[in-house]
């Protein structure tokens, strides 16, 4: 799947749409989800143009991959959920119900999250 430079997260990265930033570095931007599904709901995205987790894992540099992991740990610490626990979700492609075609990891926490999956 080709990267769509007009997807909503690409527009956020270009500053065309406001966001509630919680973390930023050379490779990563993280901001609050506009429709939070838990008390803490942050989206962590690479600044590079990657469609999905599949695309990111195949093409991203080691520096970009490391930056995502480091950012997630730092954000969890900063949001005070590192000890209580949280869930990471990277919806990918059709069966994964990915809506925005720019790789992103959801950090969900701040409350008990229940079982991992609710299948349709
Ligand atoms: P997906 O289903 O692709 O994993 O999740 C996309 C997420 O992006 C959803 O949780 C949705 O609420 C969030 N989202 C969509 N548009 C915007 C936006 O303009 N700003 C922010 N902050 N989040 C958005």
mmCIF file with all atom_site columns, N, CA and C in Angstrom, residues 14-66:
data_model
loop_
_atom_site.group_PDB
_atom_site.id
_atom_site.type_symbol
_atom_site.label_atom_id
_atom_site.label_alt_id
_atom_site.label_comp_id
_atom_site.label_asym_id
_atom_site.label_entity_id
_atom_site.label_seq_id
_atom_site.pdbx_PDB_ins_code
_atom_site.Cartn_x
_atom_site.Cartn_y
_atom_site.Cartn_z
_atom_site.occupancy
_atom_site.B_iso_or_equiv
_atom_site.pdbx_formal_charge
_atom_site.auth_seq_id
_atom_site.auth_comp_id
_atom_site.auth_asym_id
_atom_site.auth_atom_id
_atom_site.pdbx_PDB_model_num
ATOM 1   N N  . UNK A 1 14 ? 2.636   17.957 9.726  1.00 0.00 ? 14 UNK A N  1
ATOM 2   C CA . UNK A 1 14 ? 2.950   19.192 8.989  1.00 0.00 ? 14 UNK A CA 1
ATOM 3   C C  . UNK A 1 14 ? 2.414   20.432 9.703  1.00 0.00 ? 14 UNK A C  1
ATOM 4   N N  . UNK A 1 15 ? 1.708   20.232 10.821 1.00 0.00 ? 15 UNK A N  1
ATOM 5   C CA . UNK A 1 15 ? 1.178   21.369 11.568 1.00 0.00 ? 15 UNK A CA 1
ATOM 6   C C  . UNK A 1 15 ? -0.096  21.936 10.975 1.00 0.00 ? 15 UNK A C  1
ATOM 7   N N  . UNK A 1 16 ? -0.731  21.191 10.081 1.00 0.00 ? 16 UNK A N  1
ATOM 8   C CA . UNK A 1 16 ? -1.958  21.686 9.438  1.00 0.00 ? 16 UNK A CA 1
ATOM 9   C C  . UNK A 1 16 ? -3.180  21.488 10.328 1.00 0.00 ? 16 UNK A C  1
ATOM 10  N N  . UNK A 1 17 ? -3.069  20.553 11.279 1.00 0.00 ? 17 UNK A N  1
ATOM 11  C CA . UNK A 1 17 ? -4.169  20.254 12.197 1.00 0.00 ? 17 UNK A CA 1
ATOM 12  C C  . UNK A 1 17 ? -3.578  20.292 13.603 1.00 0.00 ? 17 UNK A C  1
ATOM 13  N N  . UNK A 1 18 ? -4.254  20.967 14.549 1.00 0.00 ? 18 UNK A N  1
ATOM 14  C CA . UNK A 1 18 ? -3.701  21.035 15.912 1.00 0.00 ? 18 UNK A CA 1
ATOM 15  C C  . UNK A 1 18 ? -3.741  19.677 16.605 1.00 0.00 ? 18 UNK A C  1
ATOM 16  N N  . UNK A 1 19 ? -2.849  19.524 17.565 1.00 0.00 ? 19 UNK A N  1
ATOM 17  C CA . UNK A 1 19 ? -2.861  18.293 18.357 1.00 0.00 ? 19 UNK A CA 1
ATOM 18  C C  . UNK A 1 19 ? -2.410  18.637 19.767 1.00 0.00 ? 19 UNK A C  1
ATOM 19  N N  . UNK A 1 20 ? -2.656  17.716 20.658 1.00 0.00 ? 20 UNK A N  1
ATOM 20  C CA . UNK A 1 20 ? -2.272  17.890 22.059 1.00 0.00 ? 20 UNK A CA 1
ATOM 21  C C  . UNK A 1 20 ? -1.014  17.044 22.296 1.00 0.00 ? 20 UNK A C  1
ATOM 22  N N  . UNK A 1 21 ? 0.140   17.662 22.028 1.00 0.00 ? 21 UNK A N  1
ATOM 23  C CA . UNK A 1 21 ? 1.411   16.930 22.071 1.00 0.00 ? 21 UNK A CA 1
ATOM 24  C C  . UNK A 1 21 ? 1.806   16.590 23.498 1.00 0.00 ? 21 UNK A C  1
ATOM 25  N N  . UNK A 1 22 ? 2.233   15.351 23.707 1.00 0.00 ? 22 UNK A N  1
ATOM 26  C CA . UNK A 1 22 ? 2.769   14.974 25.021 1.00 0.00 ? 22 UNK A CA 1
ATOM 27  C C  . UNK A 1 22 ? 4.260   14.644 24.952 1.00 0.00 ? 22 UNK A C  1
ATOM 28  N N  . UNK A 1 23 ? 4.775   14.428 23.736 1.00 0.00 ? 23 UNK A N  1
ATOM 29  C CA . UNK A 1 23 ? 6.204   14.080 23.600 1.00 0.00 ? 23 UNK A CA 1
ATOM 30  C C  . UNK A 1 23 ? 6.620   14.332 22.139 1.00 0.00 ? 23 UNK A C  1
ATOM 31  N N  . UNK A 1 24 ? 7.868   14.787 21.964 1.00 0.00 ? 24 UNK A N  1
ATOM 32  C CA . UNK A 1 24 ? 8.389   14.939 20.608 1.00 0.00 ? 24 UNK A CA 1
ATOM 33  C C  . UNK A 1 24 ? 9.901   14.804 20.637 1.00 0.00 ? 24 UNK A C  1
ATOM 34  N N  . UNK A 1 25 ? 10.460  14.122 19.645 1.00 0.00 ? 25 UNK A N  1
ATOM 35  C CA . UNK A 1 25 ? 11.912  14.125 19.437 1.00 0.00 ? 25 UNK A CA 1
ATOM 36  C C  . UNK A 1 25 ? 12.175  14.091 17.933 1.00 0.00 ? 25 UNK A C  1
ATOM 37  N N  . UNK A 1 26 ? 13.395  13.804 17.532 1.00 0.00 ? 26 UNK A N  1
ATOM 38  C CA . UNK A 1 26 ? 13.755  13.879 16.109 1.00 0.00 ? 26 UNK A CA 1
ATOM 39  C C  . UNK A 1 26 ? 12.967  12.896 15.251 1.00 0.00 ? 26 UNK A C  1
ATOM 40  N N  . UNK A 1 27 ? 12.561  11.769 15.824 1.00 0.00 ? 27 UNK A N  1
ATOM 41  C CA . UNK A 1 27 ? 11.917  10.704 15.041 1.00 0.00 ? 27 UNK A CA 1
ATOM 42  C C  . UNK A 1 27 ? 10.457  10.469 15.378 1.00 0.00 ? 27 UNK A C  1
ATOM 43  N N  . UNK A 1 28 ? 9.996   11.021 16.495 1.00 0.00 ? 28 UNK A N  1
ATOM 44  C CA . UNK A 1 28 ? 8.698   10.606 17.065 1.00 0.00 ? 28 UNK A CA 1
ATOM 45  C C  . UNK A 1 28 ? 7.872   11.817 17.476 1.00 0.00 ? 28 UNK A C  1
ATOM 46  N N  . UNK A 1 29 ? 6.550   11.718 17.254 1.00 0.00 ? 29 UNK A N  1
ATOM 47  C CA . UNK A 1 29 ? 5.599   12.665 17.850 1.00 0.00 ? 29 UNK A CA 1
ATOM 48  C C  . UNK A 1 29 ? 4.545   11.839 18.583 1.00 0.00 ? 29 UNK A C  1
ATOM 49  N N  . UNK A 1 30 ? 4.143   12.295 19.773 1.00 0.00 ? 30 UNK A N  1
ATOM 50  C CA . UNK A 1 30 ? 3.075   11.620 20.525 1.00 0.00 ? 30 UNK A CA 1
ATOM 51  C C  . UNK A 1 30 ? 2.082   12.661 20.993 1.00 0.00 ? 30 UNK A C  1
ATOM 52  N N  . UNK A 1 31 ? 0.796   12.319 20.863 1.00 0.00 ? 31 UNK A N  1
ATOM 53  C CA . UNK A 1 31 ? -0.263  13.276 21.197 1.00 0.00 ? 31 UNK A CA 1
ATOM 54  C C  . UNK A 1 31 ? -1.487  12.515 21.692 1.00 0.00 ? 31 UNK A C  1
ATOM 55  N N  . UNK A 1 32 ? -2.375  13.234 22.374 1.00 0.00 ? 32 UNK A N  1
ATOM 56  C CA . UNK A 1 32 ? -3.570  12.602 22.936 1.00 0.00 ? 32 UNK A CA 1
ATOM 57  C C  . UNK A 1 32 ? -4.543  12.232 21.822 1.00 0.00 ? 32 UNK A C  1
ATOM 58  N N  . UNK A 1 33 ? -5.141  11.049 21.949 1.00 0.00 ? 33 UNK A N  1
ATOM 59  C CA . UNK A 1 33 ? -6.173  10.635 20.992 1.00 0.00 ? 33 UNK A CA 1
ATOM 60  C C  . UNK A 1 33 ? -7.385  11.548 21.130 1.00 0.00 ? 33 UNK A C  1
ATOM 61  N N  . UNK A 1 34 ? -7.960  11.922 19.982 1.00 0.00 ? 34 UNK A N  1
ATOM 62  C CA . UNK A 1 34 ? -9.084  12.864 19.990 1.00 0.00 ? 34 UNK A CA 1
ATOM 63  C C  . UNK A 1 34 ? -10.349 12.226 20.574 1.00 0.00 ? 34 UNK A C  1
ATOM 64  N N  . UNK A 1 35 ? -10.434 10.890 20.510 1.00 0.00 ? 35 UNK A N  1
ATOM 65  C CA . UNK A 1 35 ? -11.574 10.173 21.102 1.00 0.00 ? 35 UNK A CA 1
ATOM 66  C C  . UNK A 1 35 ? -11.025 9.140  22.095 1.00 0.00 ? 35 UNK A C  1
ATOM 67  N N  . UNK A 1 36 ? -10.624 9.618  23.269 1.00 0.00 ? 36 UNK A N  1
ATOM 68  C CA . UNK A 1 36 ? -9.948  8.708  24.214 1.00 0.00 ? 36 UNK A CA 1
ATOM 69  C C  . UNK A 1 36 ? -10.830 7.541  24.632 1.00 0.00 ? 36 UNK A C  1
ATOM 70  N N  . UNK A 1 37 ? -10.219 6.355  24.671 1.00 0.00 ? 37 UNK A N  1
ATOM 71  C CA . UNK A 1 37 ? -10.953 5.151  25.077 1.00 0.00 ? 37 UNK A CA 1
ATOM 72  C C  . UNK A 1 37 ? -10.495 4.635  26.438 1.00 0.00 ? 37 UNK A C  1
ATOM 73  N N  . UNK A 1 38 ? -9.671  5.415  27.122 1.00 0.00 ? 38 UNK A N  1
ATOM 74  C CA . UNK A 1 38 ? -9.273  5.128  28.497 1.00 0.00 ? 38 UNK A CA 1
ATOM 75  C C  . UNK A 1 38 ? -8.824  6.459  29.093 1.00 0.00 ? 38 UNK A C  1
ATOM 76  N N  . UNK A 1 39 ? -8.609  6.470  30.421 1.00 0.00 ? 39 UNK A N  1
ATOM 77  C CA . UNK A 1 39 ? -8.220  7.736  31.073 1.00 0.00 ? 39 UNK A CA 1
ATOM 78  C C  . UNK A 1 39 ? -6.949  8.290  30.452 1.00 0.00 ? 39 UNK A C  1
ATOM 79  N N  . UNK A 1 40 ? -6.022  7.397  30.125 1.00 0.00 ? 40 UNK A N  1
ATOM 80  C CA . UNK A 1 40 ? -4.836  7.794  29.352 1.00 0.00 ? 40 UNK A CA 1
ATOM 81  C C  . UNK A 1 40 ? -4.937  7.128  27.985 1.00 0.00 ? 40 UNK A C  1
ATOM 82  N N  . UNK A 1 41 ? -4.899  7.933  26.925 1.00 0.00 ? 41 UNK A N  1
ATOM 83  C CA . UNK A 1 41 ? -4.925  7.383  25.563 1.00 0.00 ? 41 UNK A CA 1
ATOM 84  C C  . UNK A 1 41 ? -4.057  8.284  24.678 1.00 0.00 ? 41 UNK A C  1
ATOM 85  N N  . UNK A 1 42 ? -2.849  7.810  24.442 1.00 0.00 ? 42 UNK A N  1
ATOM 86  C CA . UNK A 1 42 ? -1.866  8.578  23.672 1.00 0.00 ? 42 UNK A CA 1
ATOM 87  C C  . UNK A 1 42 ? -1.540  7.812  22.397 1.00 0.00 ? 42 UNK A C  1
ATOM 88  N N  . UNK A 1 43 ? -1.361  8.547  21.308 1.00 0.00 ? 43 UNK A N  1
ATOM 89  C CA . UNK A 1 43 ? -0.915  7.967  20.034 1.00 0.00 ? 43 UNK A CA 1
ATOM 90  C C  . UNK A 1 43 ? 0.546   8.341  19.817 1.00 0.00 ? 43 UNK A C  1
ATOM 91  N N  . UNK A 1 44 ? 1.359   7.343  19.519 1.00 0.00 ? 44 UNK A N  1
ATOM 92  C CA . UNK A 1 44 ? 2.783   7.552  19.270 1.00 0.00 ? 44 UNK A CA 1
ATOM 93  C C  . UNK A 1 44 ? 3.050   7.242  17.809 1.00 0.00 ? 44 UNK A C  1
ATOM 94  N N  . UNK A 1 45 ? 3.584   8.215  17.078 1.00 0.00 ? 45 UNK A N  1
ATOM 95  C CA . UNK A 1 45 ? 3.797   8.011  15.633 1.00 0.00 ? 45 UNK A CA 1
ATOM 96  C C  . UNK A 1 45 ? 5.238   8.365  15.244 1.00 0.00 ? 45 UNK A C  1
ATOM 97  N N  . UNK A 1 46 ? 5.768   7.656  14.261 1.00 0.00 ? 46 UNK A N  1
ATOM 98  C CA . UNK A 1 46 ? 7.061   8.074  13.713 1.00 0.00 ? 46 UNK A CA 1
ATOM 99  C C  . UNK A 1 46 ? 6.856   9.299  12.825 1.00 0.00 ? 46 UNK A C  1
ATOM 100 N N  . UNK A 1 47 ? 7.870   10.145 12.732 1.00 0.00 ? 47 UNK A N  1
ATOM 101 C CA . UNK A 1 47 ? 7.773   11.294 11.822 1.00 0.00 ? 47 UNK A CA 1
ATOM 102 C C  . UNK A 1 47 ? 7.942   10.867 10.368 1.00 0.00 ? 47 UNK A C  1
ATOM 103 N N  . UNK A 1 48 ? 8.556   9.737  10.152 1.00 0.00 ? 48 UNK A N  1
ATOM 104 C CA . UNK A 1 48 ? 8.739   9.217  8.792  1.00 0.00 ? 48 UNK A CA 1
ATOM 105 C C  . UNK A 1 48 ? 7.432   8.702  8.220  1.00 0.00 ? 48 UNK A C  1
ATOM 106 N N  . UNK A 1 49 ? 7.399   8.586  6.884  1.00 0.00 ? 49 UNK A N  1
ATOM 107 C CA . UNK A 1 49 ? 6.186   8.201  6.165  1.00 0.00 ? 49 UNK A CA 1
ATOM 108 C C  . UNK A 1 49 ? 6.084   6.675  6.061  1.00 0.00 ? 49 UNK A C  1
ATOM 109 N N  . UNK A 1 50 ? 5.433   6.072  7.064  1.00 0.00 ? 50 UNK A N  1
ATOM 110 C CA . UNK A 1 50 ? 5.224   4.624  7.095  1.00 0.00 ? 50 UNK A CA 1
ATOM 111 C C  . UNK A 1 50 ? 3.742   4.347  7.249  1.00 0.00 ? 50 UNK A C  1
ATOM 112 N N  . UNK A 1 51 ? 3.230   3.456  6.422  1.00 0.00 ? 51 UNK A N  1
ATOM 113 C CA . UNK A 1 51 ? 1.796   3.182  6.394  1.00 0.00 ? 51 UNK A CA 1
ATOM 114 C C  . UNK A 1 51 ? 1.324   2.467  7.652  1.00 0.00 ? 51 UNK A C  1
ATOM 115 N N  . UNK A 1 52 ? 2.122   1.534  8.140  1.00 0.00 ? 52 UNK A N  1
ATOM 116 C CA . UNK A 1 52 ? 1.627   0.609  9.165  1.00 0.00 ? 52 UNK A CA 1
ATOM 117 C C  . UNK A 1 52 ? 2.796   0.014  9.940  1.00 0.00 ? 52 UNK A C  1
ATOM 118 N N  . UNK A 1 53 ? 2.468   -0.791 10.951 1.00 0.00 ? 53 UNK A N  1
ATOM 119 C CA . UNK A 1 53 ? 3.503   -1.542 11.681 1.00 0.00 ? 53 UNK A CA 1
ATOM 120 C C  . UNK A 1 53 ? 4.277   -2.439 10.721 1.00 0.00 ? 53 UNK A C  1
ATOM 121 N N  . UNK A 1 54 ? 3.560   -3.027 9.768  1.00 0.00 ? 54 UNK A N  1
ATOM 122 C CA . UNK A 1 54 ? 4.201   -3.909 8.790  1.00 0.00 ? 54 UNK A CA 1
ATOM 123 C C  . UNK A 1 54 ? 5.241   -3.134 7.976  1.00 0.00 ? 54 UNK A C  1
ATOM 124 N N  . UNK A 1 55 ? 4.842   -1.977 7.498  1.00 0.00 ? 55 UNK A N  1
ATOM 125 C CA . UNK A 1 55 ? 5.723   -1.134 6.688  1.00 0.00 ? 55 UNK A CA 1
ATOM 126 C C  . UNK A 1 55 ? 6.898   -0.621 7.527  1.00 0.00 ? 55 UNK A C  1
ATOM 127 N N  . UNK A 1 56 ? 6.594   -0.178 8.760  1.00 0.00 ? 56 UNK A N  1
ATOM 128 C CA . UNK A 1 56 ? 7.632   0.364  9.641  1.00 0.00 ? 56 UNK A CA 1
ATOM 129 C C  . UNK A 1 56 ? 8.687   -0.699 9.957  1.00 0.00 ? 56 UNK A C  1
ATOM 130 N N  . UNK A 1 57 ? 8.228   -1.887 10.314 1.00 0.00 ? 57 UNK A N  1
ATOM 131 C CA . UNK A 1 57 ? 9.153   -2.962 10.657 1.00 0.00 ? 57 UNK A CA 1
ATOM 132 C C  . UNK A 1 57 ? 10.034  -3.369 9.488  1.00 0.00 ? 57 UNK A C  1
ATOM 133 N N  . UNK A 1 58 ? 9.493   -3.226 8.271  1.00 0.00 ? 58 UNK A N  1
ATOM 134 C CA . UNK A 1 58 ? 10.246  -3.625 7.077  1.00 0.00 ? 58 UNK A CA 1
ATOM 135 C C  . UNK A 1 58 ? 11.230  -2.549 6.617  1.00 0.00 ? 58 UNK A C  1
ATOM 136 N N  . UNK A 1 59 ? 10.878  -1.273 6.773  1.00 0.00 ? 59 UNK A N  1
ATOM 137 C CA . UNK A 1 59 ? 11.653  -0.214 6.115  1.00 0.00 ? 59 UNK A CA 1
ATOM 138 C C  . UNK A 1 59 ? 12.332  0.789  7.042  1.00 0.00 ? 59 UNK A C  1
ATOM 139 N N  . UNK A 1 60 ? 11.869  0.910  8.286  1.00 0.00 ? 60 UNK A N  1
ATOM 140 C CA . UNK A 1 60 ? 12.408  1.973  9.156  1.00 0.00 ? 60 UNK A CA 1
ATOM 141 C C  . UNK A 1 60 ? 13.858  1.680  9.532  1.00 0.00 ? 60 UNK A C  1
ATOM 142 N N  . UNK A 1 61 ? 14.594  2.751  9.809  1.00 0.00 ? 61 UNK A N  1
ATOM 143 C CA . UNK A 1 61 ? 15.980  2.602  10.262 1.00 0.00 ? 61 UNK A CA 1
ATOM 144 C C  . UNK A 1 61 ? 16.006  2.109  11.716 1.00 0.00 ? 61 UNK A C  1
ATOM 145 N N  . UNK A 1 62 ? 17.155  1.602  12.119 1.00 0.00 ? 62 UNK A N  1
ATOM 146 C CA . UNK A 1 62 ? 17.270  1.153  13.508 1.00 0.00 ? 62 UNK A CA 1
ATOM 147 C C  . UNK A 1 62 ? 17.081  2.325  14.469 1.00 0.00 ? 62 UNK A C  1
ATOM 148 N N  . UNK A 1 63 ? 17.533  3.499  14.080 1.00 0.00 ? 63 UNK A N  1
ATOM 149 C CA . UNK A 1 63 ? 17.350  4.678  14.942 1.00 0.00 ? 63 UNK A CA 1
ATOM 150 C C  . UNK A 1 63 ? 15.867  5.004  15.114 1.00 0.00 ? 63 UNK A C  1
ATOM 151 N N  . UNK A 1 64 ? 15.100  4.903  14.037 1.00 0.00 ? 64 UNK A N  1
ATOM 152 C CA . UNK A 1 64 ? 13.658  5.184  14.133 1.00 0.00 ? 64 UNK A CA 1
ATOM 153 C C  . UNK A 1 64 ? 12.958  4.129  14.991 1.00 0.00 ? 64 UNK A C  1
ATOM 154 N N  . UNK A 1 65 ? 13.336  2.883  14.800 1.00 0.00 ? 65 UNK A N  1
ATOM 155 C CA . UNK A 1 65 ? 12.706  1.798  15.570 1.00 0.00 ? 65 UNK A CA 1
ATOM 156 C C  . UNK A 1 65 ? 13.040  1.958  17.056 1.00 0.00 ? 65 UNK A C  1
ATOM 157 N N  . UNK A 1 66 ? 14.282  2.236  17.356 1.00 0.00 ? 66 UNK A N  1
ATOM 158 C CA . UNK A 1 66 ? 14.675  2.432  18.752 1.00 0.00 ? 66 UNK A CA 1
ATOM 159 C C  . UNK A 1 66 ? 13.949  3.637  19.343 1.00 0.00 ? 66 UNK A C  1
#
